[in-house]
Amino acid sequence: MPLDTDRLRRAITEAWDGSILSQLEAYIRIPNKSPHFDPEWESHGYMDAAVRLLADWAQAQPIAGLQLELRKIPGRTPLILVEVPGEVRGTVLCYGHLDKQPEFSGWSEGLGPWNPVLRAGRLYGRGGADDGYALFSALSAIAALKAQRIPLPRCVILIEACEESGSIDLPAHLAAIGDRLGDPSLVVCLDAESGDYDRLWCTTSLRGNLTGQLRVRVLTEGVHSGMATGIAPTPFRILEQLLARIEDPATGRILPGALKVALPDDRRRQIAATAQLLGEQFAAKIPWAPGARALSLDPAELIVANTWEPTLAVTGADGLPAIGNAGNVLLPQITLKLSVRLPPGCDARAAQRAMQETLERDPPYGAQVSFAADEPADGWNAPSFAPWLERAMAGASDAVFGQGLGYMGCGGTIPFMGMLGHQFPDAQFFITGVLGPHSNAHGPNEFLDLAYVKKLTMCVAMVLAEAPASARG
């Protein structure tokens, strides 16, 4: 039976307008921050509330044979596992997460992280776009196809609650699940970026991530700056010297070779095409302060740097008092939180060892220097697309948007993709998402573009409708 795209559009629109939007608003109100940002998440109960909200909606969907399981492991965040039986052989695995980044500052007037606001077709609030919509999108796509009796493989949906903390609980869940995931021929991930809101975007690569705390201690206690400066070095100046071992302060280029990889030729060609497509729009998605500008005027250079080169960011600090409490004191110690994005294919553990050795060797002035790294995450580079999948994605983009498919590497990290790439080397990957220009996940004013997510859901359904081809090879 051929797919009726008009009927598909109506079904998905009705699902989003009828029940999903109100559920997403309720979800945004729950401050279920990821465990790294809320160590007391279990006693607070917010994660369980978010899981229950999504699970209750999923169980109410009119999909024959749907089975949902809330999986719990003591001391670990919960996991939602949904199984929908298929009419043809094969398995499709859909992935998303429901844990959230912390509040951050700078939300516009009337907006806030836990305050859902619908404004000009955008739903503002933390987690709606990253990544609360994923379960709703996947299940509404499946339901719309089932309503048309489109034959599908078995569909498994996995929603974790620890992605923003590096998916540290996911390996334990995967081990407990065992072979229930089967051997998926297609993985659909709904946690990625979109270059614009005019077409379907497919993510071709993800960077890895290495975070840790760099601590410099010079004194046992703070000392009057008039008495100590000129005698004792400041920890801030030592930190500057240490960071210069990792990053050229003038260009931002990362120096240790263990943190670099070569850019493959096929990705270089895709980047050139995407740069031609987006042009200045690629850098314009950043909320620049007046007068600030990008590192380059060449969009291709910016895409390479954002998706295939390592980068360093200082994301937090301890030991620096707020300005209102800052006296004339030489500080005894400062600790910086470092976040290094690693290129796809870079060995994250080798990068961690190189970072630690580079930062801790020969400390200036004999200061106490330590780098305590968190568990690193490898990046990922998609395997070559099977012809059926490339046709399905391109056809969906053209049918829904009237525009060709876009390819985009992602500057962020989805640890699960690396895990799946190792576990299922023959699987095909369709990674996409709603994080378009100015959607600002992790920062203030995060929003979900409702018109785009409906179209994206329709595209997901159209790719799923072609998924039986994946079972035939």
Coordinates of N, CA and C in Angstrom, one line a residue, residues 279-407:
G279 N 26.4 29.4 3.6 CA 27.1 30.7 3.5 C 27.2 31.3 4.9
E280 N 27.0 32.6 4.9 CA 27.1 33.4 6.2 C 26.2 33.0 7.3
Q281 N 25.1 32.3 6.9 CA 24.1 31.8 7.9 C 24.7 30.9 8.9
F282 N 25.7 30.2 8.5 CA 26.3 29.2 9.5 C 26.9 29.9 10.7
A283 N 27.6 31.0 10.5 CA 28.1 31.8 11.7 C 27.0 32.7 12.3
A284 N 26.0 33.0 11.5 CA 25.0 34.0 12.0 C 24.1 33.3 13.0
K285 N 24.1 32.0 13.2 CA 23.3 31.3 14.2 C 23.8 31.6 15.6
I286 N 25.0 32.1 15.7 CA 25.6 32.4 17.1 C 25.1 33.8 17.5
P287 N 24.8 33.9 18.8 CA 24.3 35.2 19.3 C 25.4 36.2 19.6
W288 N 26.0 36.8 18.6 CA 27.2 37.6 18.8 C 26.9 38.9 19.6
A289 N 27.8 39.2 20.4 CA 27.8 40.6 21.0 C 28.1 41.6 20.0
P290 N 27.7 42.8 20.1 CA 28.0 43.8 19.1 C 29.5 44.0 18.8
G291 N 29.9 43.9 17.6 CA 31.3 44.1 17.2 C 32.0 42.8 17.2
A292 N 31.6 41.7 17.8 CA 32.3 40.4 17.8 C 32.1 39.7 16.5
R293 N 33.0 38.9 16.1 CA 32.9 38.2 14.8 C 33.5 36.8 14.9
A294 N 33.3 36.0 13.9 CA 33.7 34.7 13.9 C 35.2 34.6 13.7
L295 N 35.8 33.4 13.9 CA 37.2 33.1 13.7 C 37.7 33.2 12.3
S296 N 36.7 33.1 11.4 CA 37.1 33.1 9.9 C 35.9 33.7 9.2
L297 N 36.1 34.2 8.0 CA 35.0 34.7 7.1 C 34.6 33.6 6.1
D298 N 35.4 32.5 6.2 CA 35.1 31.3 5.2 C 34.2 30.3 5.9
P299 N 33.0 30.1 5.5 CA 32.1 29.2 6.2 C 32.6 27.8 6.2
A300 N 33.3 27.4 5.1 CA 33.9 26.0 5.1 C 34.9 25.8 6.2
E301 N 35.8 26.8 6.4 CA 36.7 26.8 7.5 C 36.0 26.6 8.8
L302 N 35.0 27.4 9.0 CA 34.2 27.3 10.3 C 33.6 26.0 10.5
I303 N 33.0 25.4 9.4 CA 32.4 24.1 9.6 C 33.4 23.0 9.9
V304 N 34.6 23.1 9.3 CA 35.7 22.2 9.6 C 36.1 22.3 11.1
A305 N 36.3 23.5 11.5 CA 36.7 23.8 12.9 C 35.7 23.4 13.9
N306 N 34.4 23.5 13.5 CA 33.3 23.2 14.4 C 33.0 21.7 14.5
T307 N 33.4 20.9 13.5 CA 33.0 19.5 13.4 C 34.1 18.5 13.4
W308 N 35.3 19.0 12.9 CA 36.4 18.0 12.7 C 37.7 18.5 13.4
E309 N 37.7 19.5 14.1 CA 38.9 20.0 14.8 C 38.7 20.0 16.3
P310 N 39.7 19.7 17.1 CA 39.6 19.8 18.5 C 39.5 21.2 19.0
T311 N 38.7 21.5 20.0 CA 38.6 22.9 20.6 C 38.6 22.8 22.1
L312 N 39.0 23.9 22.7 CA 39.1 24.0 24.1 C 38.2 25.1 24.6
A313 N 37.4 24.8 25.7 CA 36.6 25.9 26.3 C 36.7 25.8 27.8
V314 N 36.9 26.9 28.5 CA 36.8 27.0 29.9 C 35.4 27.3 30.3
T315 N 34.7 26.3 31.0 CA 33.3 26.4 31.2 C 32.9 26.7 32.7
G316 N 33.9 26.8 33.5 CA 33.6 27.1 34.9 C 34.8 27.3 35.7
A317 N 34.7 27.9 36.9 CA 35.9 28.2 37.8 C 35.5 28.2 39.2
D318 N 36.3 27.7 40.1 CA 36.2 27.8 41.5 C 37.5 28.5 42.0
G319 N 37.3 29.3 43.1 CA 38.5 30.0 43.7 C 38.5 31.4 43.3
L320 N 37.7 31.8 42.3 CA 37.6 33.2 41.9 C 36.4 33.8 42.6
P321 N 36.6 34.7 43.6 CA 35.4 35.3 44.2 C 34.6 36.2 43.3
A322 N 33.3 36.3 43.5 CA 32.5 37.3 42.8 C 33.1 38.7 43.0
I323 N 32.9 39.5 42.0 CA 33.6 40.8 42.1 C 33.2 41.6 43.3
G324 N 32.0 41.5 43.8 CA 31.5 42.2 45.0 C 32.2 41.7 46.2
N325 N 32.8 40.5 46.2 CA 33.5 40.0 47.4 C 35.0 39.9 47.1
A326 N 35.5 40.5 46.1 CA 36.9 40.4 45.7 C 37.7 41.5 46.4
G327 N 38.5 41.1 47.4 CA 39.4 42.1 48.0 C 40.7 42.0 47.4
N328 N 41.7 42.8 48.0 CA 43.0 42.8 47.5 C 43.8 41.7 48.0
V329 N 43.5 40.5 47.5 CA 44.1 39.2 48.0 C 44.7 38.4 46.9
L330 N 45.9 37.9 47.1 CA 46.5 37.0 46.2 C 45.8 35.6 46.5
L331 N 45.1 35.1 45.5 CA 44.3 33.9 45.7 C 45.3 32.7 45.9
P332 N 44.9 31.8 46.8 CA 45.8 30.6 47.0 C 45.7 29.6 45.9
Q333 N 44.5 29.4 45.3 CA 44.3 28.4 44.3 C 43.1 28.7 43.4
I334 N 43.2 28.2 42.2 CA 42.1 28.4 41.3 C 41.9 27.0 40.6
T335 N 40.6 26.6 40.4 CA 40.3 25.4 39.6 C 39.4 25.8 38.4
L336 N 39.8 25.3 37.2 CA 39.0 25.6 36.0 C 38.4 24.3 35.5
K337 N 37.2 24.4 35.1 CA 36.5 23.3 34.4 C 36.8 23.4 32.9
L338 N 37.5 22.4 32.3 CA 37.8 22.4 30.9 C 36.9 21.5 30.1
S339 N 36.6 21.9 29.0 CA 35.8 21.0 28.0 C 36.5 21.0 26.7
V340 N 37.0 19.9 26.3 CA 37.7 19.7 25.0 C 36.8 18.9 24.1
R341 N 36.5 19.5 22.9 CA 35.8 18.7 21.9 C 36.8 18.0 21.0
L342 N 36.6 16.7 20.9 CA 37.6 15.9 20.2 C 37.0 15.5 18.8
P343 N 37.9 15.5 17.8 CA 37.4 15.2 16.4 C 36.9 13.7 16.3
P344 N 36.0 13.4 15.4 CA 35.6 12.0 15.2 C 36.8 11.2 14.9
G345 N 36.9 10.0 15.5 CA 38.0 9.1 15.2 C 39.1 9.3 16.2
C346 N 39.1 10.3 17.0 CA 40.2 10.5 18.0 C 40.0 9.6 19.1
D347 N 41.0 8.9 19.6 CA 41.0 8.1 20.8 C 40.9 8.9 22.0
A348 N 39.7 8.9 22.6 CA 39.4 9.8 23.7 C 40.3 9.5 24.9
R349 N 40.6 8.3 25.2 CA 41.5 8.0 26.3 C 42.9 8.3 26.1
A350 N 43.4 8.2 24.9 CA 44.7 8.6 24.5 C 44.8 10.1 24.6
A351 N 43.7 10.8 24.2 CA 43.7 12.3 24.4 C 43.7 12.7 25.8
Q352 N 43.0 12.0 26.7 CA 43.0 12.2 28.1 C 44.4 12.1 28.7
R353 N 45.1 11.0 28.3 CA 46.4 10.8 28.9 C 47.4 12.0 28.4
A354 N 47.2 12.4 27.1 CA 48.1 13.4 26.6 C 47.8 14.8 27.3
M355 N 46.5 15.0 27.6 CA 46.1 16.3 28.3 C 46.7 16.3 29.7
Q356 N 46.6 15.2 30.4 CA 47.1 15.1 31.8 C 48.6 15.3 31.8
E357 N 49.3 14.6 30.9 CA 50.8 14.7 30.9 C 51.2 16.1 30.5
T358 N 50.6 16.7 29.6 CA 51.0 18.0 29.1 C 50.7 19.1 30.2
L359 N 49.6 19.0 30.9 CA 49.3 20.0 31.9 C 50.1 19.8 33.2
E360 N 50.4 18.6 33.6 CA 51.0 18.3 34.9 C 52.5 18.3 34.9
R361 N 53.1 18.2 33.7 CA 54.6 18.1 33.7 C 55.2 19.5 34.0
D362 N 56.3 19.5 34.7 CA 57.2 20.6 34.9 C 56.3 21.9 35.3
P363 N 55.6 21.8 36.4 CA 54.7 22.9 36.8 C 55.5 24.2 37.0
P364 N 55.1 25.3 36.5 CA 55.8 26.6 36.7 C 55.9 26.9 38.2
Y365 N 57.1 27.3 38.6 CA 57.4 27.7 40.0 C 57.1 26.6 41.0
G366 N 57.1 25.4 40.6 CA 56.8 24.3 41.5 C 55.4 24.2 42.1
A367 N 54.5 24.9 41.4 CA 53.1 25.0 42.0 C 52.5 23.6 41.9
Q368 N 51.5 23.4 42.8 CA 50.8 22.1 42.7 C 49.8 22.2 41.6
V369 N 49.9 21.3 40.6 CA 49.0 21.3 39.4 C 48.5 19.9 39.3
S370 N 47.2 19.8 39.1 CA 46.5 18.5 38.8 C 45.4 18.7 37.8
F371 N 45.3 17.7 37.0 CA 44.1 17.6 36.0 C 43.4 16.4 36.3
A372 N 42.1 16.5 36.8 CA 41.3 15.4 37.1 C 40.2 15.3 36.0
A373 N 40.4 14.3 35.2 CA 39.5 14.1 34.0 C 38.3 13.3 34.3
D374 N 37.2 13.7 33.7 CA 36.0 12.8 33.8 C 36.1 11.7 32.8
E375 N 35.1 10.8 32.8 CA 35.1 9.7 31.8 C 35.0 10.3 30.4
P376 N 35.9 10.1 29.5 CA 35.9 10.8 28.2 C 34.9 10.0 27.2
A377 N 34.5 10.7 26.2 CA 33.6 10.1 25.2 C 34.2 10.2 23.8
D378 N 34.2 9.1 23.1 CA 34.7 9.1 21.7 C 33.8 9.8 20.8
G379 N 34.3 10.4 19.7 CA 33.5 10.9 18.6 C 33.0 9.7 17.7
W380 N 32.4 10.1 16.6 CA 31.9 9.0 15.7 C 31.8 9.6 14.3
N381 N 32.0 8.7 13.4 CA 31.9 9.1 11.9 C 31.0 8.0 11.3
A382 N 29.9 8.5 10.7 CA 28.9 7.6 10.1 C 29.5 6.7 9.0
P383 N 29.1 5.5 9.0 CA 29.4 4.6 7.8 C 28.8 5.2 6.5
S384 N 29.3 4.7 5.4 CA 28.7 5.2 4.1 C 27.2 4.8 4.1
F385 N 26.4 5.7 3.5 CA 25.0 5.5 3.5 C 24.6 4.4 2.4
A386 N 23.8 3.5 2.8 CA 23.2 2.6 1.8 C 22.4 3.4 0.8
P387 N 22.3 2.9 -0.5 CA 21.6 3.7 -1.5 C 20.1 3.9 -1.1
W388 N 19.5 2.8 -0.5 CA 18.1 3.0 -0.1 C 17.9 4.1 0.9
L389 N 18.8 4.2 1.9 CA 18.6 5.2 2.9 C 18.9 6.6 2.4
E390 N 19.9 6.7 1.5 CA 20.1 8.1 1.0 C 18.9 8.5 0.1
R391 N 18.4 7.6 -0.6 CA 17.2 7.9 -1.4 C 16.0 8.3 -0.5
A392 N 15.8 7.5 0.5 CA 14.7 7.8 1.4 C 14.8 9.1 2.1
M393 N 16.0 9.5 2.6 CA 16.2 10.8 3.3 C 16.0 11.9 2.3
A394 N 16.6 11.8 1.1 CA 16.5 12.9 0.1 C 15.1 13.0 -0.4
G395 N 14.4 11.9 -0.6 CA 13.0 11.9 -1.0 C 12.1 12.6 0.0
A396 N 12.3 12.3 1.3 CA 11.5 12.8 2.4 C 11.7 14.3 2.4
S397 N 13.0 14.8 2.3 CA 13.2 16.2 2.4 C 12.6 17.0 1.2
D398 N 12.6 16.4 0.1 CA 12.0 17.0 -1.1 C 10.5 17.0 -1.0
A399 N 9.9 15.9 -0.5 CA 8.5 15.9 -0.4 C 7.9 16.8 0.7
V400 N 8.6 16.9 1.8 CA 8.1 17.6 2.9 C 8.4 19.1 2.9
F401 N 9.7 19.4 2.5 CA 10.2 20.7 2.5 C 10.2 21.4 1.1
G402 N 10.3 20.6 0.1 CA 10.5 21.1 -1.2 C 11.9 21.5 -1.4
Q403 N 12.8 21.0 -0.6 CA 14.3 21.3 -0.7 C 15.1 20.0 -0.5
G404 N 16.3 20.1 -1.1 CA 17.1 18.9 -1.0 C 17.7 18.6 0.4
L405 N 18.1 17.4 0.6 CA 18.7 17.0 1.9 C 20.0 17.7 2.2
G406 N 20.2 18.1 3.4 CA 21.5 18.7 3.8 C 22.3 17.8 4.7
Y407 N 23.6 17.8 4.6 CA 24.5 17.0 5.4 C 25.3 17.9 6.3

